[in-house]
Each structure stands twice: as C-alpha cells, then as structure tokens.
CSV table of C-alpha atoms and ligand atoms in Angstrom, one decimal:
chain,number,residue,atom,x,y,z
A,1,UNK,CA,47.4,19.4,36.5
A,2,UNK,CA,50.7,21.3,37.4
A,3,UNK,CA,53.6,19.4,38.4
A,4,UNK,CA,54.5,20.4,42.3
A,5,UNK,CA,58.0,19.5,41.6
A,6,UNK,CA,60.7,19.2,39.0
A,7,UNK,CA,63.6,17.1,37.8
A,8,UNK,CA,65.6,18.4,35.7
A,9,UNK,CA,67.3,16.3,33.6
A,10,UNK,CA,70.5,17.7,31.2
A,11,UNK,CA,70.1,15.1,27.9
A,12,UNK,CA,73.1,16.3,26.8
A,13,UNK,CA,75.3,15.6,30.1
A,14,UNK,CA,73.4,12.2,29.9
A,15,UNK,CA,75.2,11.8,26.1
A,16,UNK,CA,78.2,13.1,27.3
A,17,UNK,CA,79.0,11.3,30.0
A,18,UNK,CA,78.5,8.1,27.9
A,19,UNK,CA,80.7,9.4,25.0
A,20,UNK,CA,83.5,10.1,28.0
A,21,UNK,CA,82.8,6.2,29.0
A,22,UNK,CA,82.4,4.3,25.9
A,23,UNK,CA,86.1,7.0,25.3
A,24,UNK,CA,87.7,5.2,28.3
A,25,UNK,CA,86.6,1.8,27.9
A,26,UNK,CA,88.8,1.6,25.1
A,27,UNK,CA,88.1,-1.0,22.1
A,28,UNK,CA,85.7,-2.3,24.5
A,29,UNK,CA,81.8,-1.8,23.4
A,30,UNK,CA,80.0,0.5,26.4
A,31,UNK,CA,76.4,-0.4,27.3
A,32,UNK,CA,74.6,1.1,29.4
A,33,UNK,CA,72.8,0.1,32.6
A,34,UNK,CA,69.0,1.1,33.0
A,35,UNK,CA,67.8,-0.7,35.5
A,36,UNK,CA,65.3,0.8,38.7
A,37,UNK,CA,63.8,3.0,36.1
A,38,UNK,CA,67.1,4.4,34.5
A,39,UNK,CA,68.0,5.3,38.1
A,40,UNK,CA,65.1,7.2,38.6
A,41,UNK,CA,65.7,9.4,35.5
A,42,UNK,CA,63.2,7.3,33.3
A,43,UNK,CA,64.2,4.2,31.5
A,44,UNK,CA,62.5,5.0,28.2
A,45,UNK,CA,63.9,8.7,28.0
A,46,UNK,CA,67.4,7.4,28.9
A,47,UNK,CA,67.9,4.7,26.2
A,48,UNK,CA,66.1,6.4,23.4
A,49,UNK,CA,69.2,9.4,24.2
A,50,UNK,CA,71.9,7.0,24.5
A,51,UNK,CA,70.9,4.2,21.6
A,52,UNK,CA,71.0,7.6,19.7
A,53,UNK,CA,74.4,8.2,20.6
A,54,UNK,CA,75.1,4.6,19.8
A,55,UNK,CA,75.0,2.5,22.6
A,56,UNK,CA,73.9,-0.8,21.8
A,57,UNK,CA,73.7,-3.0,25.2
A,58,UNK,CA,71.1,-2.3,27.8
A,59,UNK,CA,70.7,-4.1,31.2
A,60,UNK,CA,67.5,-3.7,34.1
A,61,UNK,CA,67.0,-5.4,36.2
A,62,UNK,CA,63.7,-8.1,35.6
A,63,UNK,CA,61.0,-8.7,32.9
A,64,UNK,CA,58.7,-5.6,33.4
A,65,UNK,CA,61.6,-3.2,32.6
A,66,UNK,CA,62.5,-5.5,30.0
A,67,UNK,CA,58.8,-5.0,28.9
A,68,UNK,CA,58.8,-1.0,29.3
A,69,UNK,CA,61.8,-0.7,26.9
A,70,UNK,CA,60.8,-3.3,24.4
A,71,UNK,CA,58.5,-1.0,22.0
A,72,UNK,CA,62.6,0.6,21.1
A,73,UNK,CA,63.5,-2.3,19.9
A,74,UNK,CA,67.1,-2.4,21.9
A,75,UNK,CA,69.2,-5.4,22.8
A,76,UNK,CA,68.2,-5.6,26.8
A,77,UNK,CA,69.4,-8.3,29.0
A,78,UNK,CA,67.9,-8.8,32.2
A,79,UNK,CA,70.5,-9.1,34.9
A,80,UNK,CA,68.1,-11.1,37.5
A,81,UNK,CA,67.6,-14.2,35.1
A,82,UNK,CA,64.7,-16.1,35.0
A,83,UNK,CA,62.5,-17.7,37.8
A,84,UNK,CA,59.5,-20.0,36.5
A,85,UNK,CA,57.3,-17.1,36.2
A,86,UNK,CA,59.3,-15.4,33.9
A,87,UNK,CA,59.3,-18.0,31.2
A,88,UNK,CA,56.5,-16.5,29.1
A,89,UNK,CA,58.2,-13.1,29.3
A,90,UNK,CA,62.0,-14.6,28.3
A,91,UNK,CA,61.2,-16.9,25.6
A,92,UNK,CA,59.0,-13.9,24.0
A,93,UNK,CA,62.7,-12.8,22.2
A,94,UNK,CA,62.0,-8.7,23.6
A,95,UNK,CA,65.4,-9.7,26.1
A,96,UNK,CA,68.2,-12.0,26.9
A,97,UNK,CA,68.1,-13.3,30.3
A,98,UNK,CA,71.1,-13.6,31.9
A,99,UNK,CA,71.6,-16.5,33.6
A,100,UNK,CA,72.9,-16.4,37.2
A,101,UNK,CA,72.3,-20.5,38.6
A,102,UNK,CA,72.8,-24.0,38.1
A,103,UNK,CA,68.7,-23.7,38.0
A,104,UNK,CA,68.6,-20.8,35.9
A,105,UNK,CA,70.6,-22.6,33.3
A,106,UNK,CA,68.9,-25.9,33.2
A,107,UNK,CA,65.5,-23.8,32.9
A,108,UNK,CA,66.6,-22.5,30.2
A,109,UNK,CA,68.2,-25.3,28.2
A,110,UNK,CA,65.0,-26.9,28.8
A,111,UNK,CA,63.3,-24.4,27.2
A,112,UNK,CA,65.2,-24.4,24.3
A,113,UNK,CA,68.1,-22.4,25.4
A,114,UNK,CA,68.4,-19.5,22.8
A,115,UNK,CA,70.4,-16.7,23.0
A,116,UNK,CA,71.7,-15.9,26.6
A,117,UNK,CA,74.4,-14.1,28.6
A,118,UNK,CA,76.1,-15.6,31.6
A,119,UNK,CA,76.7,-14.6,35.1
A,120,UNK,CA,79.9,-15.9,36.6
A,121,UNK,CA,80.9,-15.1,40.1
A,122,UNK,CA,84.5,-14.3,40.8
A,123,UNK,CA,84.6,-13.2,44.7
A,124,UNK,CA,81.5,-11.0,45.2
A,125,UNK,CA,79.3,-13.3,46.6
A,126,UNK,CA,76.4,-11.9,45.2
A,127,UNK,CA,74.8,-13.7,42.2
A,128,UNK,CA,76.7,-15.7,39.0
A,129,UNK,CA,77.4,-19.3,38.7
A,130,UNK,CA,80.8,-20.2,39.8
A,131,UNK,CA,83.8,-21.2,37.7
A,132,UNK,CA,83.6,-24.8,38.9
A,133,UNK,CA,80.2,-25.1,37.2
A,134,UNK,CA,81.7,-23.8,34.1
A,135,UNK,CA,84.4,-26.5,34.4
A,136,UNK,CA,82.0,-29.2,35.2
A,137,UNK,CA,80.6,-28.4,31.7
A,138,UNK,CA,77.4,-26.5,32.6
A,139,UNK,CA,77.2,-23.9,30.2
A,140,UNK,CA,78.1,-26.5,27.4
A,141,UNK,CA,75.5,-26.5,24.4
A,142,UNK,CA,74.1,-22.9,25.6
A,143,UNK,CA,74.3,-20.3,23.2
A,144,UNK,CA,76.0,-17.7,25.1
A,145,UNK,CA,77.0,-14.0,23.7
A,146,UNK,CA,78.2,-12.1,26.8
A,147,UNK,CA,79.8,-14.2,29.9
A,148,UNK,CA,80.0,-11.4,32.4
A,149,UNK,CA,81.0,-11.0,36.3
A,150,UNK,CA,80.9,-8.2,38.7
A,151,UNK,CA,83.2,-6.4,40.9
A,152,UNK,CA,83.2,-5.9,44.5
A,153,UNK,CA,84.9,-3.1,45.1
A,154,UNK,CA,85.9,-0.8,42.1
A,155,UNK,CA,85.0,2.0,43.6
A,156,UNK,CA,88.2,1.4,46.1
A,157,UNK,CA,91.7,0.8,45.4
A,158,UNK,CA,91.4,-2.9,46.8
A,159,UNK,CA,93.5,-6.0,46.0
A,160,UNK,CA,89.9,-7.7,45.3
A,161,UNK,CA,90.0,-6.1,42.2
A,162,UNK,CA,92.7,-7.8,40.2
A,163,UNK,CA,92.0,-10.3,42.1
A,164,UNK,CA,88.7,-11.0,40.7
A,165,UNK,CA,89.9,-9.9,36.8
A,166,UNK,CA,92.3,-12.6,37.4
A,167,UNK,CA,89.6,-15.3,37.9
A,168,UNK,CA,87.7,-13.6,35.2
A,169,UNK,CA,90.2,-13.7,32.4
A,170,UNK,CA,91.3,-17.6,33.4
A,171,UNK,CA,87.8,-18.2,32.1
A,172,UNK,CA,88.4,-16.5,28.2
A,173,UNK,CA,87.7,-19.6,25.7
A,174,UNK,CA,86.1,-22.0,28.3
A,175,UNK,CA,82.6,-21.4,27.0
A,176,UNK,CA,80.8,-20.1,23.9
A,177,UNK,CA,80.4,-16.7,25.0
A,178,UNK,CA,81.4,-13.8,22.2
A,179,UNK,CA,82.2,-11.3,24.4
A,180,UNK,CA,83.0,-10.8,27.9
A,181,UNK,CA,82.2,-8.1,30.4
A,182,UNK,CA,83.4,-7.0,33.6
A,183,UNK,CA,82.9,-3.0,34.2
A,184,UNK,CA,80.4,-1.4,35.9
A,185,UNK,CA,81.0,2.5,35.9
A,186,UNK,CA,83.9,2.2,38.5
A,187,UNK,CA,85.6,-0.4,36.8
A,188,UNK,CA,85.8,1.7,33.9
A,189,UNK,CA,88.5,3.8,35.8
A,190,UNK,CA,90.3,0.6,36.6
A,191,UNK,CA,93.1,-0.1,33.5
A,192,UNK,CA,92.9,-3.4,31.8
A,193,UNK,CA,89.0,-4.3,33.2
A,194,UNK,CA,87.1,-3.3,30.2
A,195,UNK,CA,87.3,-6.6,28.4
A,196,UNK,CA,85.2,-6.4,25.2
A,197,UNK,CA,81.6,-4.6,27.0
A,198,UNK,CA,81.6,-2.3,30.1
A,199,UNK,CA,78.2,-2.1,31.9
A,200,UNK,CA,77.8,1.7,33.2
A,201,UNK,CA,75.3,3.3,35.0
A,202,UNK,CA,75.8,5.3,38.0
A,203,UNK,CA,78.4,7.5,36.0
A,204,UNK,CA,76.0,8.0,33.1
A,205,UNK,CA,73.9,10.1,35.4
A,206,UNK,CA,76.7,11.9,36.9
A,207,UNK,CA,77.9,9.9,39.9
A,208,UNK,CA,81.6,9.7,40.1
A,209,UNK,CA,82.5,7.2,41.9
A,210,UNK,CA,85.9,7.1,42.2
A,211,UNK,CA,87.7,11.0,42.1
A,212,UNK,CA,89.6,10.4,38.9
A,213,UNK,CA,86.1,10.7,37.0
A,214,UNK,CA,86.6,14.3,36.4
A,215,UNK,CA,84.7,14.5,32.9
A,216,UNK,CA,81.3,13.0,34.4
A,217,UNK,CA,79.3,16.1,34.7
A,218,UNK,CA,75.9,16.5,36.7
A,219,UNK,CA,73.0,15.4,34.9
A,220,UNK,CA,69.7,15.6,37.5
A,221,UNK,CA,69.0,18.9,39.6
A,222,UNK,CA,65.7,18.8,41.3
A,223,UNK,CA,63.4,21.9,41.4
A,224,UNK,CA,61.2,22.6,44.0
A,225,UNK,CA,58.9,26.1,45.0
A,226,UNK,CA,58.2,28.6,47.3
A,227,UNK,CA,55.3,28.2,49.5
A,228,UNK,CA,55.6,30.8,52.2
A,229,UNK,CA,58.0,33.2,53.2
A,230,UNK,CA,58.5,34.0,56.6
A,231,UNK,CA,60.7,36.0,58.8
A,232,UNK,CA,61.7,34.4,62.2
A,233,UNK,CA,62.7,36.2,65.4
A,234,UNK,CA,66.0,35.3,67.1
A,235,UNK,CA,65.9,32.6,69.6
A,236,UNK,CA,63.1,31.1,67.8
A,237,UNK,CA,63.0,27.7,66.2
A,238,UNK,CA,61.9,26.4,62.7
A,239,UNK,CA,60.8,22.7,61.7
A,240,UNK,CA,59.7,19.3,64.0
A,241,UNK,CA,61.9,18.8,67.1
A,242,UNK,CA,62.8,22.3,66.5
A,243,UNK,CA,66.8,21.6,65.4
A,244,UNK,CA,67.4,24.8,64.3
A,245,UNK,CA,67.8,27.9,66.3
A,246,UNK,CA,67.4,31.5,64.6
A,247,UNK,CA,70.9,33.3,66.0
A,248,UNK,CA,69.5,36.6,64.6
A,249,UNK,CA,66.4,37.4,63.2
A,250,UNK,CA,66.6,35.4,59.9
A,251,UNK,CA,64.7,35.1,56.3
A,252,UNK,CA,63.0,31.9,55.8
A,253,UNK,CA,61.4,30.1,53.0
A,254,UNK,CA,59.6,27.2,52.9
A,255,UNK,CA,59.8,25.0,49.8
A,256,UNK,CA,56.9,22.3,48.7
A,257,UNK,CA,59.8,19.1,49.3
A,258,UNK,CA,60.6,16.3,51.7
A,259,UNK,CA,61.4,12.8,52.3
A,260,UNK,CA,58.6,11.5,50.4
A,261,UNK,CA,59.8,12.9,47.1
A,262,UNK,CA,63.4,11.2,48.2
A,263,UNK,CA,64.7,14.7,49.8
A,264,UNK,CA,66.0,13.2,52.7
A,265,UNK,CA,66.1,13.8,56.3
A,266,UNK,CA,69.6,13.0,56.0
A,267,UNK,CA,69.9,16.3,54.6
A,268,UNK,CA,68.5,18.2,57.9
A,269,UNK,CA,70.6,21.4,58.8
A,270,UNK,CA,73.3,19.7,55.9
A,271,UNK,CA,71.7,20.4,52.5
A,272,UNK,CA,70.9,23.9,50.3
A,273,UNK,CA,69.5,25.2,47.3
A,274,UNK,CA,71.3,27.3,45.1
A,275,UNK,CA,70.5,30.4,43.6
A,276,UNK,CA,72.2,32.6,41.1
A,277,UNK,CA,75.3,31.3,42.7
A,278,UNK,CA,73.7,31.8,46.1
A,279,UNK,CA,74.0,29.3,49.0
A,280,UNK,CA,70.6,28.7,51.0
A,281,UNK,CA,71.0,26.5,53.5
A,282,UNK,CA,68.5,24.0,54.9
A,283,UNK,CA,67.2,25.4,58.4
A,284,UNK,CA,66.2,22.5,60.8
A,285,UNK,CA,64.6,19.0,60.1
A,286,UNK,CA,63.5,17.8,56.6
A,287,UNK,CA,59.5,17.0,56.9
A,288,UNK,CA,57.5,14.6,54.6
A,289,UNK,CA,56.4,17.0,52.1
A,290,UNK,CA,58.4,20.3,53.1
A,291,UNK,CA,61.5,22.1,54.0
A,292,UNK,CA,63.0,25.3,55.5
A,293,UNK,CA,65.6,27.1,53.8
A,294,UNK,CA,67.8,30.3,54.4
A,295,UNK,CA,66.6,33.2,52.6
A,296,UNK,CA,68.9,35.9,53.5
A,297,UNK,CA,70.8,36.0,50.9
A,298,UNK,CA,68.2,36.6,48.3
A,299,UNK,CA,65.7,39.1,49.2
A,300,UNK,CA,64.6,38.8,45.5
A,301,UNK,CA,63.1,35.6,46.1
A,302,UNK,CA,59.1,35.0,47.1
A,303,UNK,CA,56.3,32.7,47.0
A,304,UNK,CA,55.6,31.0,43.8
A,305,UNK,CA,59.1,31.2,43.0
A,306,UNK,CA,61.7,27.8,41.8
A,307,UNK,CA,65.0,27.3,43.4
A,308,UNK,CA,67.3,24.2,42.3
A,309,UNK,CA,68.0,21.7,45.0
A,310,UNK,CA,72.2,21.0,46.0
A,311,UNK,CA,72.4,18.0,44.4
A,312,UNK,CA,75.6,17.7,43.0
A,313,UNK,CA,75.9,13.7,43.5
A,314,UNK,CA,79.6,13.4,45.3
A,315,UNK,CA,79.6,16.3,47.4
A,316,UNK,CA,75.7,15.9,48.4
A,317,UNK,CA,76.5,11.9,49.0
A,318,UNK,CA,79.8,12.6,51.3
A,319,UNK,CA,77.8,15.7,53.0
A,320,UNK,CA,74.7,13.6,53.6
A,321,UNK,CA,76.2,9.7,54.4
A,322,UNK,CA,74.2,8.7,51.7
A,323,UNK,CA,75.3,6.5,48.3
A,324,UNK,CA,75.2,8.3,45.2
A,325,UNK,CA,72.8,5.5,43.8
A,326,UNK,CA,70.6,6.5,47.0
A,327,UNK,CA,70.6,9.6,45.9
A,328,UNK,CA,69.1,9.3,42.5
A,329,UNK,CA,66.8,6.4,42.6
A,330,UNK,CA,65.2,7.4,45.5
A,331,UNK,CA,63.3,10.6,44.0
A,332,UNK,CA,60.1,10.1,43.8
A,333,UNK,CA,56.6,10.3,41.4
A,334,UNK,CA,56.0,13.6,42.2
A,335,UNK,CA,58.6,15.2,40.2
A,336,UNK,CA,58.0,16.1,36.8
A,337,UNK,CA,60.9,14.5,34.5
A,338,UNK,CA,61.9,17.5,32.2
A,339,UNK,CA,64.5,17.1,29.9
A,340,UNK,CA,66.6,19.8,29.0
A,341,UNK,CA,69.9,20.7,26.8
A,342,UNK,CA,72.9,22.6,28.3
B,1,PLP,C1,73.9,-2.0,38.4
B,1,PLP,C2,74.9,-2.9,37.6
B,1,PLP,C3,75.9,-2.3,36.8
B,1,PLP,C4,76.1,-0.8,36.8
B,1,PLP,O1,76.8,-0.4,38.0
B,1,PLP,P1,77.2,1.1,38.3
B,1,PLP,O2,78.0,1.0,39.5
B,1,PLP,O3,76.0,1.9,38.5
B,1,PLP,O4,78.0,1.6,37.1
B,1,PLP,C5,76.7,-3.1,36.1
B,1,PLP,N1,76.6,-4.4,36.2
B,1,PLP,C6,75.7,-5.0,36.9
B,1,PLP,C7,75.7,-6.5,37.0
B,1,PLP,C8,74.8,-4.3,37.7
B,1,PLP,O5,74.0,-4.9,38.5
C-alpha cells in the first residue's frame, strides 16, 4: 500500500551532526542516545548510520528497545535500570543496565552483578543514586564501566551547571567505573563537561539547543500531499471553529496531515510548508487528519502533489511553544521513514 505521508530523513545530516559532536566533545568518546525509537526517526536505521561512522555507546530507554537493536550487535545501556521484570532481559548480556537505586543495585549484585554503568544524581532530582550511597560503599564490588549523571539545565546559562560538574568530578576514583559521563547534547556546548563519554541525542537529529550549535543541520522534513484545491471567497472562513478569515479571495490547499500524525494544533494559523523557496502558510485550525494551507503563491501546485512541512526544529519549536524533543518524537506511524543523502 502507498504511504499517505513521508518523513524524510537526511542520513548524511544524521552522520554529520555526530562527526560535529563527537569534534566538540573533545578526547571524550561521543555516544549516541536512541531511546523513544531514535526520537521518532527509527532506532535501527539511526545506529546502523552512526555505529558506521564510529560511534560505539548507545542508550534507550528500557529492555524492548534494548531488544530491537540487539540483532546489531552494539554496546546499549539501558538508562531506566532494571525492575524485577526485567531480569530475564538484563542478565541475557544484549545490554548493560544502568543502575539508578539502592534497589537497582542490590538486584543486581544479587544476580551476579556483571557489567553495569551507574546513575549518580548530582542536583536534578530525577533518577541516580546519590553520592552518599557511593560513600556509604554501595557500589563496592560492582563491576562498573560508565558512572554517569545528568544535567538540569544545559540548555541555559545556569549556575546549576558547574554546580552539578562540581559534585560530579568530586566523585572521579571513588568507585570502579572506567569512564565517566556527563553530556547530553547541550552539555556538549558547555566547556570542560565532556568527561570521558557525552550522551547526545536531540542534536544528532538536528535540534540545537542552545544557539551556539550552528553546525547541527536539519535532519527530518515531513512530507505530506495535496488532497483538494479550493478557492475561497473573501469573508469566508476555512477549518473547525472557523479561525481563519479569507481577507481577499484566497487559494487554498488542503493537505492529508494533522494532529494524529504529531502535526500539531499548536501550529494553527503559525506553521507553513515550503515550496521552491515559497512560504504557504497554515490557514485556520489544524484537524486530526488534515490541514489548510495558502496556495497563492504557487499556482503550479495541485492535487496529488508533495509539499515539505516547516519543520526546521528551533524556529518551528520557538514559533509553536513546543520542545524540540516534542517536535520529533511525537510524529507518528503513518509516515513513511525514507532515508535520503544530501
Ligand atoms: C535523553 C538523554 C540524553 C540525551 O539528551 P539530549 O538532550 O537529547 O541530548 C542523555 N542522557 C540521558 C540520561 C538521557 O536520558
């Protein structure tokens, strides 16, 4: 059957962008974080590319993404831990869990321990065990190879920042870990943060997250078609709740995309598709399955015809309200993922 819709995805913007990371994290290693899906790109797709270009750490988020990946043969760790159910899965040896509580630990050890990585909190408040535990001796006897934290705020200029390196770097010889690992993609920006592993993601698929990020280039564009073309009179009104108002008599087109397919109604009267270098704006509400555009501009244009989707991630993210992160794992099933080169 046909795809309705399409993603396109730029393989070699993905590449890039890591080559531009693993460039600024220095002597650091650079993983690469592939977690809901690789961000919606596709998990599989986006290692195979990047374990190509060399990267050699992976991190999602539980077991079954563990599992999807493991016929690669990567190094995976699996940044939720283990809860009992997980056991089977964890001591298979296809991923490392990496251990976020007292619990998680002692699990674990009682399993046998084996290779692990470590979650230590340093001011996030989110998960990690905390540096008193390591000082009360409970990572002694595991075999750790990455002790890692995560930072609050790198997206800001915040004092939390060195605040939590600080606490992070005290920690350097206090357990068995062989690496340690601080950086998500914002972090990466951040000097003196990369440690010996930086964790990206969000930039790897062309988020920039903080505006000195100026290599990352845009790696998804979504695709969607012409159903109908209509002309509307002015002073009459297109989509639910009728939010847009035709000033003059005005070209329409109405494409086969909505809020299902993670277009969303955030992007009502705000978003556009580009074509040829053309702006065509969004006209009115964003429905489940469809949406009005501007037509204008580009007479040339008819049903059955493609037009990219405005999806440049910063500019689409500050226009819309939305995160970045929103933005990409949120579109949905009905998108054909097609890879492309640029
Ligand atoms: C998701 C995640 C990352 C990647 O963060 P980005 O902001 O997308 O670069 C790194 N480390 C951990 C622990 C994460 O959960």
């Amino acid at each position: 059957m046909p795809a309705p819709l399409r993603l396109r995805l730029d393989g070699d913007a993905l590449v890039q962008n890591w080559r531009t990371l693993d460039r600024m994290s220095g002597t650091a290693a650079c993983g690469a974080a592939v977690k809901a899906n690789g961000y919606g790109l596709g998990a599989i797709e986006v290692a195979r590319r990047l374990a190509d270009a060399g990267c050699r750490d992976f991190f999602v988020s539980n077991w079954q993404e563990a599992a999807e990946l493991a016929p690669l043969g990567l190094r995976v760790s699996v940044l939720h831990g283990i809860r009992e159910e997980d056991m089977p899965a964890a001591t298979a040896g296809f991923a490392r869990p990496v251990l976020n509580t007292p619990t998680q630990v002692a699990r674990w050890k009682a399993a046998g321990g084996g290779s692990c990585d470590v979650m230590v909190d340093t001011g996030m408040n989110r998960l990690g065990v905390s540096a008193d535990d390591i000082a009360g001796g409970l990572l002694d006897g595991l075999a750790i190879e990455t002790l890692m934290s995560h930072l609050a705020c790198a997206d800001q200029d915040s004092p939390m920042n060195a605040a939590q390196r600080d606490r992070f770097a005290a920690l350097a010889g206090t357990t068995s870990a062989r690496r340690m690992s601080l950086a998500n993609s914002a972090g990466i920006a951040l000097k003196g943060y990369a440690f010996d592993l930086t964790r990206p993601g969000l930039a790897l698929y062309g988020g920039i997250p903080r505006a000195d990020m100026t290599a990352i280039r845009q790696v998804v564009r979504p695709e969607a078609q012409i159903l109908q073309r209509r002309r509307v009179s002015a002073g009459d009104t297109v989509g639910y709740n009728a939010l847009w108002t035709a000033k003059n008599d005005t070209e329409v087109a109405i494409l086969n995309v909505g809020y299902a397919d993670g277009y969303r109604r955030d992007f009502t009267n705000i978003g556009a598709a580009v074509v040829s270098g053309r702006v065509l704006p969004v006209l009115g509400r964003v429905s489940m399955d469809l949406v009005a555009i501007g037509v204008d501009a580009a007479s040339d244009l008819d049903e059955g015809d493609w037009v990219m989707l405005d999806y440049a991630l910063p500019t689409s993210a500050a226009a819309s309200g939305l995160s970045q992160y929103e933005l990409l794992t949120g579109l949905g099933q009905r998108f054909e993922r097609v890879w492309t080169t640029s």
